[in-house]
Short mmCIF file of N, CA, C and O in Angstrom, two decimals:
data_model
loop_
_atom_site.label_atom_id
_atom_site.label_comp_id
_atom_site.label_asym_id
_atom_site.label_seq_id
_atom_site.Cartn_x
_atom_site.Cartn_y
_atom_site.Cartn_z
N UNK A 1 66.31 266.67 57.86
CA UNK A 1 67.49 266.32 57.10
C UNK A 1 67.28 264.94 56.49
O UNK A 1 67.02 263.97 57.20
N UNK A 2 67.39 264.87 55.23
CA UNK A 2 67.02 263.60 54.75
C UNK A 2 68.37 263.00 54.32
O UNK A 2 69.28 263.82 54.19
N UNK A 3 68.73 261.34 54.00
CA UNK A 3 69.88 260.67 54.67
C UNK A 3 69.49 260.09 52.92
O UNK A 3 68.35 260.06 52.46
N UNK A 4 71.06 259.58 52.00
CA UNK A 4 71.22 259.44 51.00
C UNK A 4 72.27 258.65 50.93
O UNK A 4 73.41 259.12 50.89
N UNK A 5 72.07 257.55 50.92
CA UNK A 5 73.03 256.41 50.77
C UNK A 5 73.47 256.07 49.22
O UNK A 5 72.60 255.44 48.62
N UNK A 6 74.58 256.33 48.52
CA UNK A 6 75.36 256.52 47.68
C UNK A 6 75.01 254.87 46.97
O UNK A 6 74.49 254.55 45.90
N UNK A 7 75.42 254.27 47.82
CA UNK A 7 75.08 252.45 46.58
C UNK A 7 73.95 252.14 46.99
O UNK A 7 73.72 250.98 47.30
N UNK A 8 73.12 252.98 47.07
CA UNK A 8 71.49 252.85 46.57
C UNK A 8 70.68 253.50 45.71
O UNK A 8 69.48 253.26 45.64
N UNK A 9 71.49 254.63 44.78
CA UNK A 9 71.04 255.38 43.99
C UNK A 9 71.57 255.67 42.49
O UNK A 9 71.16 256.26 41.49
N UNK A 10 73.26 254.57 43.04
CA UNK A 10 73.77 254.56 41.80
C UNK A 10 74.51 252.98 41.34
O UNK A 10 75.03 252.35 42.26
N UNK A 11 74.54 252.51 40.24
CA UNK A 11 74.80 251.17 39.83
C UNK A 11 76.54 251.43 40.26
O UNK A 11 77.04 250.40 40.70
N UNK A 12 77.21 252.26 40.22
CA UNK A 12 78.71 252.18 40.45
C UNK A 12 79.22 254.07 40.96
O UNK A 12 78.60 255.01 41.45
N UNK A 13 80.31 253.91 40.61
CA UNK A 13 81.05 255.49 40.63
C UNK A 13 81.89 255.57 40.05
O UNK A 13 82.90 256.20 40.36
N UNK A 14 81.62 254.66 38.52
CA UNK A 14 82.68 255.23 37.98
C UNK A 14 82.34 256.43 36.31
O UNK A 14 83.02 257.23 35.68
N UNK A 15 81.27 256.04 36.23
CA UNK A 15 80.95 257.11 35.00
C UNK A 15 80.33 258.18 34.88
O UNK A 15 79.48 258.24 35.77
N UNK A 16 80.31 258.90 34.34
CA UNK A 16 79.48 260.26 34.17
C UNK A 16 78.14 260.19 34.60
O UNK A 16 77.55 260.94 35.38
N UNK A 17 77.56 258.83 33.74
CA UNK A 17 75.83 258.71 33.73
C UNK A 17 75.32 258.31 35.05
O UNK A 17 74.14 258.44 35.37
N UNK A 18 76.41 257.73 35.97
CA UNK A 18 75.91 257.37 37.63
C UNK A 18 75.80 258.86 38.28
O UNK A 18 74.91 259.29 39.02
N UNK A 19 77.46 259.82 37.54
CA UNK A 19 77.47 261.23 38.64
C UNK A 19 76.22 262.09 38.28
O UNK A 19 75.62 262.84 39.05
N UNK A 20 75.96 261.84 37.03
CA UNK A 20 74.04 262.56 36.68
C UNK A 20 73.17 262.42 37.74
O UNK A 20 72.67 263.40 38.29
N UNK A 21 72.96 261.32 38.05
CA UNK A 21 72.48 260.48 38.46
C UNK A 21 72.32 261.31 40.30
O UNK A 21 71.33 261.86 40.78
N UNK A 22 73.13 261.17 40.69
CA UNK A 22 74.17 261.87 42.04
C UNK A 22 74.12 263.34 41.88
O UNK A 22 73.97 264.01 42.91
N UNK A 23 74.22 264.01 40.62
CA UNK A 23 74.49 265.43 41.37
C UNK A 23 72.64 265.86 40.63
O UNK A 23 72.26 267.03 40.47
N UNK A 24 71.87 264.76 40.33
CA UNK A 24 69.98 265.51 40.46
C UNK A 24 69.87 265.33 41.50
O UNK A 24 69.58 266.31 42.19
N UNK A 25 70.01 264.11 42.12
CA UNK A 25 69.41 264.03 43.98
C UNK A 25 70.24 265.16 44.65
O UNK A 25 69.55 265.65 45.55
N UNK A 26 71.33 265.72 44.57
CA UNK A 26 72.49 266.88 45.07
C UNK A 26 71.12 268.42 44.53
O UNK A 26 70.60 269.23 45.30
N UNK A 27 70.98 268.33 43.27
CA UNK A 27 70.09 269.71 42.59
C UNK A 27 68.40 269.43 43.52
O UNK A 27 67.99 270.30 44.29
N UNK A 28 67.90 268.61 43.36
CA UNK A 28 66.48 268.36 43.59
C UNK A 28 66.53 269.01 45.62
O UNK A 28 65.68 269.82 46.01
N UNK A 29 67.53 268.51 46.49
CA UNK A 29 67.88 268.77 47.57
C UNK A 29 67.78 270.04 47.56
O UNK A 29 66.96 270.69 48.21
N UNK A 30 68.78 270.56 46.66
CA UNK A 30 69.14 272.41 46.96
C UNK A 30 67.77 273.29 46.61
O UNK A 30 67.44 274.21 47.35
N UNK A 31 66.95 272.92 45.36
CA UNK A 31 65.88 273.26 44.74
C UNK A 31 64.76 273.32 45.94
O UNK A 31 64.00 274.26 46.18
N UNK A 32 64.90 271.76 46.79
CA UNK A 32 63.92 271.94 47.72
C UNK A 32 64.23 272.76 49.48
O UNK A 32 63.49 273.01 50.43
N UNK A 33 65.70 272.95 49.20
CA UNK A 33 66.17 273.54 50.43
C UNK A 33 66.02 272.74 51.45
O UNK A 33 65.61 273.11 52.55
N UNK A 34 66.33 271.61 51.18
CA UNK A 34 66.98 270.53 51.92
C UNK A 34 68.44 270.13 52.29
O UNK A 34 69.37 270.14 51.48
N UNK A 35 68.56 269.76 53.64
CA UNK A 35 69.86 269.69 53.94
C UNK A 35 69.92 267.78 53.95
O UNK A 35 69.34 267.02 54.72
N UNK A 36 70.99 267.38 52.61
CA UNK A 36 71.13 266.55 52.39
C UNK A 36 72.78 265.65 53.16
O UNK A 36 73.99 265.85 53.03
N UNK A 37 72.09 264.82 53.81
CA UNK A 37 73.36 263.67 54.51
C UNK A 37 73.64 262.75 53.19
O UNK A 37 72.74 262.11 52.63
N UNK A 38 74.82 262.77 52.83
CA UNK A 38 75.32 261.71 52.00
C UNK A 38 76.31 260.85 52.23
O UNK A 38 77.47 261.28 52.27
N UNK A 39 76.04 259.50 52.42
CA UNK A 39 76.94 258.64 53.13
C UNK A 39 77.52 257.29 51.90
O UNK A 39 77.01 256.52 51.09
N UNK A 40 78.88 257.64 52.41
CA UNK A 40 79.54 257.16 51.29
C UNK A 40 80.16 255.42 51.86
O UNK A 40 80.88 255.15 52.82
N UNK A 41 79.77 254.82 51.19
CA UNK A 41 80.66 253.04 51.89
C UNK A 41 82.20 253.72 52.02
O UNK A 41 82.66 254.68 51.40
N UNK A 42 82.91 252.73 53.22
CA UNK A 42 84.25 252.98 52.94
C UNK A 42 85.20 252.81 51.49
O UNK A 42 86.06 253.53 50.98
N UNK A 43 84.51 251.29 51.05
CA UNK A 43 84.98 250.49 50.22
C UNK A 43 84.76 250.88 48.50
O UNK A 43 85.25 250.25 47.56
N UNK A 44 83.82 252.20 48.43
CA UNK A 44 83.09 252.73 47.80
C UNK A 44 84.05 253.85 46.66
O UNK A 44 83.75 255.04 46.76
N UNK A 45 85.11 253.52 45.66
CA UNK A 45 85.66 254.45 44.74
C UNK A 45 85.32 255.08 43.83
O UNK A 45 84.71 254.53 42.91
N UNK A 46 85.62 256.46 43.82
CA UNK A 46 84.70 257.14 43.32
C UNK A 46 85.78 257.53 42.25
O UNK A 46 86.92 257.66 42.69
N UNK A 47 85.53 257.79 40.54
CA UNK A 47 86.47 258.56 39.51
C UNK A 47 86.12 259.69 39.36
O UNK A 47 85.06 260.22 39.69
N UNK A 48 87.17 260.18 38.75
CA UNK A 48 87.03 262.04 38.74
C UNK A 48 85.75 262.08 37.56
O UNK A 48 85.02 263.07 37.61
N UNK A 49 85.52 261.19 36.66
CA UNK A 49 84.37 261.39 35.88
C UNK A 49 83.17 261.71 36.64
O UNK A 49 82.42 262.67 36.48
N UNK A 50 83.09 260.49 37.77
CA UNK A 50 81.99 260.39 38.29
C UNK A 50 82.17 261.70 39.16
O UNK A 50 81.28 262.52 38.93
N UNK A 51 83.04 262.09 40.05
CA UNK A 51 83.21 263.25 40.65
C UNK A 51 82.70 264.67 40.05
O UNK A 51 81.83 265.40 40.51
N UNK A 52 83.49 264.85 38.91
CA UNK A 52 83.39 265.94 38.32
C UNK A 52 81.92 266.24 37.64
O UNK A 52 81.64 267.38 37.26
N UNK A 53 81.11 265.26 37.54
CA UNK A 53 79.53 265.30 36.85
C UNK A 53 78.21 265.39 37.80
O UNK A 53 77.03 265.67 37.60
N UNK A 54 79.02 264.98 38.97
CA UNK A 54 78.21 265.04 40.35
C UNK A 54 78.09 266.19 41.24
O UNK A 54 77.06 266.81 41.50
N UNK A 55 79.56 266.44 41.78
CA UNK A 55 79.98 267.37 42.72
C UNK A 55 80.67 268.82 41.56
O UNK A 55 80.76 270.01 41.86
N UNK A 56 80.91 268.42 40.76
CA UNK A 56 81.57 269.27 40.17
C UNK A 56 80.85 270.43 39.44
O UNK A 56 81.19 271.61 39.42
N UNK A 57 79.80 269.85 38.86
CA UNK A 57 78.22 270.13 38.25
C UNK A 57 77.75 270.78 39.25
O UNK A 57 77.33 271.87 38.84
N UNK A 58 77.62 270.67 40.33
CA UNK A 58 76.22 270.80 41.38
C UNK A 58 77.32 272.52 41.77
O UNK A 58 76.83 273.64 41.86
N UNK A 59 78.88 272.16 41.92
CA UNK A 59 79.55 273.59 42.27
C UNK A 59 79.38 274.75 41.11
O UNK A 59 79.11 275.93 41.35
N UNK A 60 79.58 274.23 39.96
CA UNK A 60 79.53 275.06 38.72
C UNK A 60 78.63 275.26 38.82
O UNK A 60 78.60 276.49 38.92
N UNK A 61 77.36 274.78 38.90
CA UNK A 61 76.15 275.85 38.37
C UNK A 61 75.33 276.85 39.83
O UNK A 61 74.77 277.95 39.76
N UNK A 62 75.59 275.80 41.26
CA UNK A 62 75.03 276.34 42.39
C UNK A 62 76.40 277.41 43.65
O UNK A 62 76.25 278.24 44.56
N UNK A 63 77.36 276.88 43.13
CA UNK A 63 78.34 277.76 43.86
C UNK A 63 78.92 276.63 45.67
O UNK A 63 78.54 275.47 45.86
N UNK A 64 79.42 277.06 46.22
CA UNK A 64 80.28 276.09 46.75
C UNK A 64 79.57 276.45 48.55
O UNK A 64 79.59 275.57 49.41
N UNK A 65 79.07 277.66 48.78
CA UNK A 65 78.33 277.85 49.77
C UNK A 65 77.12 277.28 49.69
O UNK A 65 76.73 276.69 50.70
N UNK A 66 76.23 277.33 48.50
CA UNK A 66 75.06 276.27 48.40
C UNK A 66 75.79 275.02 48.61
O UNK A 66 75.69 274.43 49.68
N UNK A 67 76.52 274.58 47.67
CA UNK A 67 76.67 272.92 48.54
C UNK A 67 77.25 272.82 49.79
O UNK A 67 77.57 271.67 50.08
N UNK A 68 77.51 273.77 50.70
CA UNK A 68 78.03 273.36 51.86
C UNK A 68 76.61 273.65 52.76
O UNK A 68 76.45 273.09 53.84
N UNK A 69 75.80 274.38 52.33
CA UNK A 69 74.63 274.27 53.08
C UNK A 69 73.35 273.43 52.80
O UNK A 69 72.36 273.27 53.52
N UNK A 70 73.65 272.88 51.45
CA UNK A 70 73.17 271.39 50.95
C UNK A 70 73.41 270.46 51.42
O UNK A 70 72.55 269.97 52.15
N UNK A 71 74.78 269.72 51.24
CA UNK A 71 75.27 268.22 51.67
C UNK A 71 75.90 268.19 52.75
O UNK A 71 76.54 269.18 53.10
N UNK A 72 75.86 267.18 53.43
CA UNK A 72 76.83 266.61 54.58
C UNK A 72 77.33 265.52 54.20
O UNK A 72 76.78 264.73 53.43
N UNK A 73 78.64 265.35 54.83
CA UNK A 73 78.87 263.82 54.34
C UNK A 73 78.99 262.98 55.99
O UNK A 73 79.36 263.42 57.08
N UNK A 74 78.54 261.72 55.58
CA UNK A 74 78.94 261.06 56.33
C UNK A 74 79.53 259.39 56.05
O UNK A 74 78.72 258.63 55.50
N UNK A 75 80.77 258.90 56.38
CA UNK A 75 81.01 257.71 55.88
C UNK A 75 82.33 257.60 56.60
O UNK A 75 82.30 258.05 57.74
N UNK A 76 83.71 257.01 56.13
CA UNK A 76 84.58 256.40 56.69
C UNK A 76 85.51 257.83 56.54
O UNK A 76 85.38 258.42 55.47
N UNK A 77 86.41 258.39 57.52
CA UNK A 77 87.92 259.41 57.33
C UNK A 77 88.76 259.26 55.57
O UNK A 77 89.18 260.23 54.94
N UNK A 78 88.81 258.06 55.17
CA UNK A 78 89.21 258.05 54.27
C UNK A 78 88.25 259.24 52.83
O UNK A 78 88.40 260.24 52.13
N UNK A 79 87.46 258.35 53.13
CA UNK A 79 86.21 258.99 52.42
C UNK A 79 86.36 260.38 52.49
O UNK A 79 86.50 260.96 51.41
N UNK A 80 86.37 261.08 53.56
CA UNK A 80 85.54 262.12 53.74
C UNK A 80 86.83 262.99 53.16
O UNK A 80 86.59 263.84 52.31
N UNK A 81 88.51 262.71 53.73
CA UNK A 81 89.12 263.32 53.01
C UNK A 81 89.20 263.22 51.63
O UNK A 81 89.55 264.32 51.18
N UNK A 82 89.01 262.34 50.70
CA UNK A 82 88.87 262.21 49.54
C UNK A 82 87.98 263.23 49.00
O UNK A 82 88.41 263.93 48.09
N UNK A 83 86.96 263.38 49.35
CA UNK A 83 86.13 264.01 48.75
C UNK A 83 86.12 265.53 49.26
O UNK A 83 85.47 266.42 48.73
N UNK A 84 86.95 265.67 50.38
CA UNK A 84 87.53 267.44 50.95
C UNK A 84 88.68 267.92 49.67
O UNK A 84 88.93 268.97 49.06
N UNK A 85 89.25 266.40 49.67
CA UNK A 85 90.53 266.77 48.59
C UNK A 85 90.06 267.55 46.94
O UNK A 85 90.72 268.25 46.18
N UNK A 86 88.63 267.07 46.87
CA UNK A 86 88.63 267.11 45.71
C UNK A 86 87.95 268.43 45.20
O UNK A 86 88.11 269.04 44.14
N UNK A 87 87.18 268.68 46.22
CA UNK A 87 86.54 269.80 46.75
C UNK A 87 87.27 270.84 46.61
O UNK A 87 87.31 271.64 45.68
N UNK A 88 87.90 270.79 47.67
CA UNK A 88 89.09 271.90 47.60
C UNK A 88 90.10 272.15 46.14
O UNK A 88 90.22 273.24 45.58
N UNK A 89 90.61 271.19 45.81
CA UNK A 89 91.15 271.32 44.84
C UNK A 89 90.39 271.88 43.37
O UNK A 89 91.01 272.53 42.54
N UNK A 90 88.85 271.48 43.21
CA UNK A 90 88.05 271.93 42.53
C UNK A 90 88.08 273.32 42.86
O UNK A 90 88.82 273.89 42.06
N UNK A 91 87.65 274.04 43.62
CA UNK A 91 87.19 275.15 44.07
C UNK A 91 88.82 276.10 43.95
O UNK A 91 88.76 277.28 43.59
N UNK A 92 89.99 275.55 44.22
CA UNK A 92 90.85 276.63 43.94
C UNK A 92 91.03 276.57 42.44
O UNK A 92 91.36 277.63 41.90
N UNK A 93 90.84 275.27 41.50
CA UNK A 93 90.98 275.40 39.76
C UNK A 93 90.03 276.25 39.60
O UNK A 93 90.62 277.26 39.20
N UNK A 94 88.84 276.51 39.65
CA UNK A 94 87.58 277.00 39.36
C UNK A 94 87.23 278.10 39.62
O UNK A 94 86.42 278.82 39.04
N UNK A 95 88.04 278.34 40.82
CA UNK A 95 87.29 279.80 41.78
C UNK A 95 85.40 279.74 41.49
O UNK A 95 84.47 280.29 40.90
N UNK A 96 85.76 278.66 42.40
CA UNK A 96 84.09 278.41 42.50
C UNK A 96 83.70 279.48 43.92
O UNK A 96 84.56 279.56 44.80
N UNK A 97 82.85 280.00 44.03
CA UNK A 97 82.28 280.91 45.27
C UNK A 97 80.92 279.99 46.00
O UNK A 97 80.31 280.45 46.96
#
């Protein structure tokens, strides 16, 4: 399981070109059938741009069971619901599978 620390791979979280950035290391993982840990700072805000180009991308084109057997998260409760919230809420707009 290889370990992916979020403000080491991207200059911020707030634009599209960082979530690029975020959802190739998310594609390159799944491609290699790697189970990826992604650990998020507490302090660490993420925008739906950056969300939706990262996580949102990686659901649209790989489906929502590949990323759950892709990524883990690990970081602060706040975090982790944030990014369940968004998840979820993605996946019922989308009917992502």
């Amino acid at each position: 399981m290889k370990t992916l620390i979020l403000k080491n791979i991207v200059k911020n979280s707030s634009s599209n070109d960082e979530g690029v950035i975020l959802f190739n290391a998310l594609k390159d993982a799944y491609l290699k059938e790697e189970q990826l840990v992604l650990f998020v700072d507490s302090d660490l805000s993420m925008s739906s741009s950056f969300l939706n180009t990262s996580f949102g991308v990686f659901l649209d084109n790989y489906g929502f069971s590949n990323f759950k057997e892709t990524v883990k998260f690990k970081g602060s409760k706040n975090q982790f619901q944030r990014l369940n919230n968004y998840i979820t809420k993605y996946r019922n707009l989308y009917l992502v599978e």
